[in-house]
Amino acid sequence: MEFFKFFHEKAYLLAFGIMALINIIWTVVTINVESIDALLGSSADIEVFLMLSLFLLIIANFILLYWYPFHILSVDYNNDVLALMMASGIKRKHLFYAKLVAAICLSVLAALVLLLIPAIIFVLKLQLSSSLWTMMTYSITKGHAVLYVIDLIIGYLTTVTLMLLACTWMRGAKKAILVFIGLTWVYQLVTNLIVNLVPIADTNITGHYCLVYGLEIIAMILFGYLTQRMMAKQNL
């Protein structure tokens, strides 16, 4: 139920559809910029337009992808249906995990809708340029891309758990975003302090990422525990 009720929200479906279409159009225009330059003969203006539109697109995608999880996590508070859900026999612990899984899965799905097709177009274009493709594959296989991807996944899970903590604390109010920003700042401050104090983080890149993974997992468990405690004590 936590999944399917969000598929009927026409406003968000329309917003994601329009943004995905804009992303695709921008990607197609960018990879064909040389042909457009030759046709119009005004490369400077086109480059300025592409850079400005890229900046605005990044901001728009970022806002949409960050706002959507807050909407998922707070909608039941705003609609005053949590008391009915509890009365129907749903345990608060089960509701916590349902909301967390729903927010993660739907947020990933939203990101795929916005970015998957542009990414495929970009990769296909790179494959046509053997030098760029070779450079990219070399950097992935020989670098630390796998460590970074793992860090990205665990970090995202920790972020969503922190969002759930903020929404639960503020009972779905809009100021949960400000609380989330404050908690994120404190979390990043503590994490960076610990990483800087541990010697292995400066001498070994693998050790650095393992330390970061450990801190993120501990933070995820702590945020989840605090959220469940708040849910258990709230008078719905």
PDB file of C-alpha atoms in Angstrom:
ATOM      1  CA  MET A   1       0.000   0.000   0.000  1.00  0.00           C
ATOM      2  CA  GLU A   2       2.834   2.380   0.809  1.00  0.00           C
ATOM      3  CA  PHE A   3       4.074   1.989  -2.772  1.00  0.00           C
ATOM      4  CA  PHE A   4       0.935   2.103  -4.856  1.00  0.00           C
ATOM      5  CA  LYS A   5      -0.788   5.065  -3.249  1.00  0.00           C
ATOM      6  CA  PHE A   6       1.926   7.375  -4.625  1.00  0.00           C
ATOM      7  CA  PHE A   7       1.375   6.202  -8.213  1.00  0.00           C
ATOM      8  CA  HIS A   8      -1.955   8.055  -8.269  1.00  0.00           C
ATOM      9  CA  GLU A   9      -0.490  11.487  -7.475  1.00  0.00           C
ATOM     10  CA  LYS A  10      -0.922  13.189 -10.831  1.00  0.00           C
ATOM     11  CA  ALA A  11       0.953  16.363  -9.861  1.00  0.00           C
ATOM     12  CA  TYR A  12       4.173  14.500  -9.075  1.00  0.00           C
ATOM     13  CA  LEU A  13       3.821  12.165 -12.057  1.00  0.00           C
ATOM     14  CA  LEU A  14       3.441  15.204 -14.308  1.00  0.00           C
ATOM     15  CA  ALA A  15       6.395  16.998 -12.684  1.00  0.00           C
ATOM     16  CA  PHE A  16       8.699  13.994 -13.113  1.00  0.00           C
ATOM     17  CA  GLY A  17       7.513  13.437 -16.685  1.00  0.00           C
ATOM     18  CA  ILE A  18       8.170  17.058 -17.713  1.00  0.00           C
ATOM     19  CA  MET A  19      11.573  17.114 -15.993  1.00  0.00           C
ATOM     20  CA  ALA A  20      12.587  13.805 -17.609  1.00  0.00           C
ATOM     21  CA  LEU A  21      11.611  15.149 -21.038  1.00  0.00           C
ATOM     22  CA  ILE A  22      13.637  18.326 -20.477  1.00  0.00           C
ATOM     23  CA  ASN A  23      16.648  16.247 -19.380  1.00  0.00           C
ATOM     24  CA  ILE A  24      16.429  14.126 -22.535  1.00  0.00           C
ATOM     25  CA  ILE A  25      16.122  17.186 -24.792  1.00  0.00           C
ATOM     26  CA  TRP A  26      19.106  18.858 -23.110  1.00  0.00           C
ATOM     27  CA  THR A  27      21.216  15.700 -23.500  1.00  0.00           C
ATOM     28  CA  VAL A  28      20.351  15.326 -27.186  1.00  0.00           C
ATOM     29  CA  VAL A  29      21.153  18.983 -27.855  1.00  0.00           C
ATOM     30  CA  THR A  30      24.450  18.777 -25.951  1.00  0.00           C
ATOM     31  CA  ILE A  31      25.808  15.707 -27.734  1.00  0.00           C
ATOM     32  CA  ASN A  32      24.944  17.324 -31.082  1.00  0.00           C
ATOM     33  CA  VAL A  33      26.298  20.758 -30.195  1.00  0.00           C
ATOM     34  CA  GLU A  34      28.960  20.623 -32.932  1.00  0.00           C
ATOM     35  CA  SER A  35      26.325  20.050 -35.599  1.00  0.00           C
ATOM     36  CA  ILE A  36      24.231  22.882 -34.182  1.00  0.00           C
ATOM     37  CA  ASP A  37      27.272  25.179 -34.174  1.00  0.00           C
ATOM     38  CA  ALA A  38      27.931  24.411 -37.828  1.00  0.00           C
ATOM     39  CA  LEU A  39      24.296  25.063 -38.678  1.00  0.00           C
ATOM     40  CA  LEU A  40      23.800  28.290 -36.716  1.00  0.00           C
ATOM     41  CA  GLY A  41      27.357  29.590 -36.576  1.00  0.00           C
ATOM     42  CA  SER A  42      27.075  31.016 -33.040  1.00  0.00           C
ATOM     43  CA  SER A  43      29.006  28.624 -30.806  1.00  0.00           C
ATOM     44  CA  ALA A  44      29.674  31.127 -28.000  1.00  0.00           C
ATOM     45  CA  ASP A  45      25.990  31.876 -27.454  1.00  0.00           C
ATOM     46  CA  ILE A  46      25.078  28.192 -27.599  1.00  0.00           C
ATOM     47  CA  GLU A  47      27.759  27.254 -25.070  1.00  0.00           C
ATOM     48  CA  VAL A  48      26.594  29.962 -22.674  1.00  0.00           C
ATOM     49  CA  PHE A  49      23.000  28.785 -23.062  1.00  0.00           C
ATOM     50  CA  LEU A  50      23.960  25.131 -22.450  1.00  0.00           C
ATOM     51  CA  MET A  51      25.990  25.986 -19.344  1.00  0.00           C
ATOM     52  CA  LEU A  52      23.229  28.157 -17.908  1.00  0.00           C
ATOM     53  CA  SER A  53      20.545  25.560 -18.686  1.00  0.00           C
ATOM     54  CA  LEU A  54      22.728  22.817 -17.168  1.00  0.00           C
ATOM     55  CA  PHE A  55      23.063  24.829 -13.955  1.00  0.00           C
ATOM     56  CA  LEU A  56      19.293  25.373 -13.771  1.00  0.00           C
ATOM     57  CA  LEU A  57      18.579  21.717 -14.603  1.00  0.00           C
ATOM     58  CA  ILE A  58      20.887  20.477 -11.852  1.00  0.00           C
ATOM     59  CA  ILE A  59      19.128  22.714  -9.324  1.00  0.00           C
ATOM     60  CA  ALA A  60      15.653  21.649 -10.533  1.00  0.00           C
ATOM     61  CA  ASN A  61      16.504  17.924 -10.473  1.00  0.00           C
ATOM     62  CA  PHE A  62      18.162  18.255  -7.064  1.00  0.00           C
ATOM     63  CA  ILE A  63      15.147  20.030  -5.539  1.00  0.00           C
ATOM     64  CA  LEU A  64      12.684  17.527  -7.011  1.00  0.00           C
ATOM     65  CA  LEU A  65      14.680  14.460  -5.943  1.00  0.00           C
ATOM     66  CA  TYR A  66      15.173  15.837  -2.417  1.00  0.00           C
ATOM     67  CA  TRP A  67      11.642  17.118  -1.939  1.00  0.00           C
ATOM     68  CA  TYR A  68       9.960  13.877  -3.061  1.00  0.00           C
ATOM     69  CA  PRO A  69      11.277  11.685  -0.177  1.00  0.00           C
ATOM     70  CA  PHE A  70      10.062  14.312   2.307  1.00  0.00           C
ATOM     71  CA  HIS A  71       6.637  14.158   0.688  1.00  0.00           C
ATOM     72  CA  ILE A  72       6.577  10.355   0.917  1.00  0.00           C
ATOM     73  CA  LEU A  73       7.629  10.353   4.571  1.00  0.00           C
ATOM     74  CA  SER A  74       5.311  13.148   5.746  1.00  0.00           C
ATOM     75  CA  VAL A  75       2.128  12.616   3.706  1.00  0.00           C
ATOM     76  CA  ASP A  76       0.472  10.377   6.328  1.00  0.00           C
ATOM     77  CA  TYR A  77       1.114  12.979   9.033  1.00  0.00           C
ATOM     78  CA  ASN A  78      -0.326  15.743   6.854  1.00  0.00           C
ATOM     79  CA  ASN A  79      -3.430  13.701   5.965  1.00  0.00           C
ATOM     80  CA  ASP A  80      -4.027  12.694   9.610  1.00  0.00           C
ATOM     81  CA  VAL A  81      -4.333   9.011   8.775  1.00  0.00           C
ATOM     82  CA  LEU A  82      -1.678   7.601  11.116  1.00  0.00           C
ATOM     83  CA  ALA A  83      -4.157   7.222  13.980  1.00  0.00           C
ATOM     84  CA  LEU A  84      -6.478   5.220  11.716  1.00  0.00           C
ATOM     85  CA  MET A  85      -3.577   3.052  10.580  1.00  0.00           C
ATOM     86  CA  MET A  86      -2.625   2.323  14.177  1.00  0.00           C
ATOM     87  CA  ALA A  87      -6.253   1.579  15.051  1.00  0.00           C
ATOM     88  CA  SER A  88      -6.460  -0.895  12.176  1.00  0.00           C
ATOM     89  CA  GLY A  89      -3.753  -3.006  13.810  1.00  0.00           C
ATOM     90  CA  ILE A  90      -0.602  -1.815  12.019  1.00  0.00           C
ATOM     91  CA  LYS A  91       2.365  -1.822  14.370  1.00  0.00           C
ATOM     92  CA  ARG A  92       4.490   1.318  14.518  1.00  0.00           C
ATOM     93  CA  LYS A  93       7.657  -0.701  14.018  1.00  0.00           C
ATOM     94  CA  HIS A  94       6.260  -2.193  10.801  1.00  0.00           C
ATOM     95  CA  LEU A  95       5.148   1.270   9.666  1.00  0.00           C
ATOM     96  CA  PHE A  96       8.691   2.568  10.196  1.00  0.00           C
ATOM     97  CA  TYR A  97      10.201  -0.066   7.904  1.00  0.00           C
ATOM     98  CA  ALA A  98       7.394   0.313   5.348  1.00  0.00           C
ATOM     99  CA  LYS A  99       7.945   4.057   5.096  1.00  0.00           C
ATOM    100  CA  LEU A 100      11.723   3.669   4.912  1.00  0.00           C
ATOM    101  CA  VAL A 101      11.592   1.046   2.157  1.00  0.00           C
ATOM    102  CA  ALA A 102       8.928   2.979   0.247  1.00  0.00           C
ATOM    103  CA  ALA A 103      10.936   6.213   0.392  1.00  0.00           C
ATOM    104  CA  ILE A 104      14.128   4.495  -0.793  1.00  0.00           C
ATOM    105  CA  CYS A 105      12.501   2.507  -3.612  1.00  0.00           C
ATOM    106  CA  LEU A 106      10.338   5.358  -4.906  1.00  0.00           C
ATOM    107  CA  SER A 107      13.225   7.829  -4.732  1.00  0.00           C
ATOM    108  CA  VAL A 108      15.453   5.473  -6.713  1.00  0.00           C
ATOM    109  CA  LEU A 109      12.635   4.966  -9.221  1.00  0.00           C
ATOM    110  CA  ALA A 110      12.232   8.749  -9.529  1.00  0.00           C
ATOM    111  CA  ALA A 111      15.977   9.158 -10.112  1.00  0.00           C
ATOM    112  CA  LEU A 112      15.878   6.471 -12.830  1.00  0.00           C
ATOM    113  CA  VAL A 113      12.956   8.221 -14.534  1.00  0.00           C
ATOM    114  CA  LEU A 114      14.884  11.500 -14.591  1.00  0.00           C
ATOM    115  CA  LEU A 115      18.389  10.279 -15.383  1.00  0.00           C
ATOM    116  CA  LEU A 116      18.359   6.808 -16.973  1.00  0.00           C
ATOM    117  CA  ILE A 117      17.594   7.750 -20.587  1.00  0.00           C
ATOM    118  CA  PRO A 118      19.991  10.767 -20.615  1.00  0.00           C
ATOM    119  CA  ALA A 119      22.702   8.510 -19.156  1.00  0.00           C
ATOM    120  CA  ILE A 120      22.122   5.865 -21.843  1.00  0.00           C
ATOM    121  CA  ILE A 121      22.278   8.510 -24.590  1.00  0.00           C
ATOM    122  CA  PHE A 122      25.495   9.890 -23.127  1.00  0.00           C
ATOM    123  CA  VAL A 123      27.130   6.442 -22.874  1.00  0.00           C
ATOM    124  CA  LEU A 124      26.172   5.590 -26.459  1.00  0.00           C
ATOM    125  CA  LYS A 125      27.732   8.860 -27.600  1.00  0.00           C
ATOM    126  CA  LEU A 126      30.917   8.081 -25.660  1.00  0.00           C
ATOM    127  CA  GLN A 127      31.171   4.680 -27.297  1.00  0.00           C
ATOM    128  CA  LEU A 128      31.318   6.388 -30.678  1.00  0.00           C
ATOM    129  CA  SER A 129      34.372   8.285 -29.469  1.00  0.00           C
ATOM    130  CA  SER A 130      36.897   5.536 -28.754  1.00  0.00           C
ATOM    131  CA  SER A 131      39.393   7.772 -26.923  1.00  0.00           C
ATOM    132  CA  LEU A 132      36.812   9.157 -24.471  1.00  0.00           C
ATOM    133  CA  TRP A 133      35.318   5.705 -23.927  1.00  0.00           C
ATOM    134  CA  THR A 134      38.741   4.185 -23.249  1.00  0.00           C
ATOM    135  CA  MET A 135      39.573   6.971 -20.812  1.00  0.00           C
ATOM    136  CA  MET A 136      36.306   6.539 -18.914  1.00  0.00           C
ATOM    137  CA  THR A 137      36.498   2.734 -18.679  1.00  0.00           C
ATOM    138  CA  TYR A 138      40.143   2.955 -17.554  1.00  0.00           C
ATOM    139  CA  SER A 139      39.284   5.412 -14.794  1.00  0.00           C
ATOM    140  CA  ILE A 140      36.475   3.105 -13.608  1.00  0.00           C
ATOM    141  CA  THR A 141      38.470  -0.139 -13.644  1.00  0.00           C
ATOM    142  CA  LYS A 142      41.789   1.215 -12.402  1.00  0.00           C
ATOM    143  CA  GLY A 143      40.513   3.895 -10.051  1.00  0.00           C
ATOM    144  CA  HIS A 144      38.362   3.734  -6.954  1.00  0.00           C
ATOM    145  CA  ALA A 145      34.983   4.023  -8.659  1.00  0.00           C
ATOM    146  CA  VAL A 146      33.614   0.908  -6.922  1.00  0.00           C
ATOM    147  CA  LEU A 147      34.475   2.308  -3.490  1.00  0.00           C
ATOM    148  CA  TYR A 148      32.824   5.582  -4.405  1.00  0.00           C
ATOM    149  CA  VAL A 149      29.652   3.866  -5.652  1.00  0.00           C
ATOM    150  CA  ILE A 150      29.379   1.842  -2.420  1.00  0.00           C
ATOM    151  CA  ASP A 151      29.848   5.048  -0.431  1.00  0.00           C
ATOM    152  CA  LEU A 152      27.143   6.713  -2.532  1.00  0.00           C
ATOM    153  CA  ILE A 153      24.646   3.895  -1.867  1.00  0.00           C
ATOM    154  CA  ILE A 154      25.275   3.662   1.889  1.00  0.00           C
ATOM    155  CA  GLY A 155      25.323   7.454   2.169  1.00  0.00           C
ATOM    156  CA  TYR A 156      21.970   7.696   0.410  1.00  0.00           C
ATOM    157  CA  LEU A 157      20.401   5.112   2.734  1.00  0.00           C
ATOM    158  CA  THR A 158      21.722   7.079   5.711  1.00  0.00           C
ATOM    159  CA  THR A 159      20.312  10.308   4.255  1.00  0.00           C
ATOM    160  CA  VAL A 160      16.824   8.822   3.799  1.00  0.00           C
ATOM    161  CA  THR A 161      16.916   7.465   7.366  1.00  0.00           C
ATOM    162  CA  LEU A 162      17.839  10.946   8.584  1.00  0.00           C
ATOM    163  CA  MET A 163      14.958  12.408   6.539  1.00  0.00           C
ATOM    164  CA  LEU A 164      12.577   9.965   8.255  1.00  0.00           C
ATOM    165  CA  LEU A 165      13.933  11.044  11.634  1.00  0.00           C
ATOM    166  CA  ALA A 166      13.338  14.723  10.821  1.00  0.00           C
ATOM    167  CA  CYS A 167       9.815  14.093   9.461  1.00  0.00           C
ATOM    168  CA  THR A 168       8.872  11.984  12.489  1.00  0.00           C
ATOM    169  CA  TRP A 169      10.303  14.542  14.904  1.00  0.00           C
ATOM    170  CA  MET A 170       8.371  17.400  13.276  1.00  0.00           C
ATOM    171  CA  ARG A 171       5.256  15.261  12.610  1.00  0.00           C
ATOM    172  CA  GLY A 172       5.417  15.909   8.874  1.00  0.00           C
ATOM    173  CA  ALA A 173       5.595  19.716   9.137  1.00  0.00           C
ATOM    174  CA  LYS A 174       7.412  21.724   6.458  1.00  0.00           C
ATOM    175  CA  LYS A 175      10.073  22.749   8.975  1.00  0.00           C
ATOM    176  CA  ALA A 176      11.263  19.125   8.907  1.00  0.00           C
ATOM    177  CA  ILE A 177      13.438  20.195   5.965  1.00  0.00           C
ATOM    178  CA  LEU A 178      15.217  22.761   8.171  1.00  0.00           C
ATOM    179  CA  VAL A 179      15.640  20.155  10.911  1.00  0.00           C
ATOM    180  CA  PHE A 180      17.055  17.740   8.331  1.00  0.00           C
ATOM    181  CA  ILE A 181      19.560  20.361   7.150  1.00  0.00           C
ATOM    182  CA  GLY A 182      20.652  21.025  10.736  1.00  0.00           C
ATOM    183  CA  LEU A 183      20.989  17.336  11.576  1.00  0.00           C
ATOM    184  CA  THR A 184      22.913  16.746   8.350  1.00  0.00           C
ATOM    185  CA  TRP A 185      25.329  19.545   9.237  1.00  0.00           C
ATOM    186  CA  VAL A 186      25.949  18.043  12.699  1.00  0.00           C
ATOM    187  CA  TYR A 187      26.311  14.546  11.241  1.00  0.00           C
ATOM    188  CA  GLN A 188      28.826  15.709   8.617  1.00  0.00           C
ATOM    189  CA  LEU A 189      30.761  17.687  11.232  1.00  0.00           C
ATOM    190  CA  VAL A 190      31.086  14.683  13.555  1.00  0.00           C
ATOM    191  CA  THR A 191      31.926  12.314  10.679  1.00  0.00           C
ATOM    192  CA  ASN A 192      34.640  14.580   9.259  1.00  0.00           C
ATOM    193  CA  LEU A 193      36.122  15.083  12.730  1.00  0.00           C
ATOM    194  CA  ILE A 194      36.385  11.327  13.333  1.00  0.00           C
ATOM    195  CA  VAL A 195      37.810  10.671   9.846  1.00  0.00           C
ATOM    196  CA  ASN A 196      40.477  13.348  10.369  1.00  0.00           C
ATOM    197  CA  LEU A 197      41.453  11.910  13.755  1.00  0.00           C
ATOM    198  CA  VAL A 198      41.947   8.311  12.546  1.00  0.00           C
ATOM    199  CA  PRO A 199      45.456   7.881  11.008  1.00  0.00           C
ATOM    200  CA  ILE A 200      44.498   5.124   8.532  1.00  0.00           C
ATOM    201  CA  ALA A 201      42.123   7.519   6.759  1.00  0.00           C
ATOM    202  CA  ASP A 202      45.110   9.594   5.575  1.00  0.00           C
ATOM    203  CA  THR A 203      47.406   6.768   4.464  1.00  0.00           C
ATOM    204  CA  ASN A 204      45.122   4.224   2.796  1.00  0.00           C
ATOM    205  CA  ILE A 205      42.235   5.016   0.458  1.00  0.00           C
ATOM    206  CA  THR A 206      40.573   1.641   1.123  1.00  0.00           C
ATOM    207  CA  GLY A 207      40.920   2.146   4.862  1.00  0.00           C
ATOM    208  CA  HIS A 208      39.448   5.625   4.493  1.00  0.00           C
ATOM    209  CA  TYR A 209      36.342   4.324   2.738  1.00  0.00           C
ATOM    210  CA  CYS A 210      35.945   1.411   5.159  1.00  0.00           C
ATOM    211  CA  LEU A 211      35.972   3.903   8.029  1.00  0.00           C
ATOM    212  CA  VAL A 212      33.403   6.067   6.250  1.00  0.00           C
ATOM    213  CA  TYR A 213      31.214   3.002   5.564  1.00  0.00           C
ATOM    214  CA  GLY A 214      31.343   2.055   9.237  1.00  0.00           C
ATOM    215  CA  LEU A 215      30.400   5.553  10.391  1.00  0.00           C
ATOM    216  CA  GLU A 216      27.518   5.728   7.916  1.00  0.00           C
ATOM    217  CA  ILE A 217      26.147   2.350   9.006  1.00  0.00           C
ATOM    218  CA  ILE A 218      26.396   3.321  12.683  1.00  0.00           C
ATOM    219  CA  ALA A 219      24.641   6.614  11.930  1.00  0.00           C
ATOM    220  CA  MET A 220      21.915   4.772   9.989  1.00  0.00           C
ATOM    221  CA  ILE A 221      21.278   2.419  12.918  1.00  0.00           C
ATOM    222  CA  LEU A 222      21.264   5.332  15.383  1.00  0.00           C
ATOM    223  CA  PHE A 223      18.867   7.430  13.293  1.00  0.00           C
ATOM    224  CA  GLY A 224      16.585   4.436  12.802  1.00  0.00           C
ATOM    225  CA  TYR A 225      16.546   3.670  16.529  1.00  0.00           C
ATOM    226  CA  LEU A 226      15.741   7.284  17.437  1.00  0.00           C
ATOM    227  CA  THR A 227      12.949   7.379  14.853  1.00  0.00           C
ATOM    228  CA  GLN A 228      11.357   4.207  16.188  1.00  0.00           C
ATOM    229  CA  ARG A 229      11.540   5.552  19.738  1.00  0.00           C
ATOM    230  CA  MET A 230       9.840   8.785  18.644  1.00  0.00           C
ATOM    231  CA  MET A 231       7.128   6.858  16.783  1.00  0.00           C
ATOM    232  CA  ALA A 232       6.497   4.674  19.838  1.00  0.00           C
ATOM    233  CA  LYS A 233       5.999   7.687  22.121  1.00  0.00           C
ATOM    234  CA  GLN A 234       3.979   9.916  19.781  1.00  0.00           C
ATOM    235  CA  ASN A 235       0.325  10.468  20.616  1.00  0.00           C
ATOM    236  CA  LEU A 236      -1.344  10.049  17.225  1.00  0.00           C
TER     237      LEU A 236
END
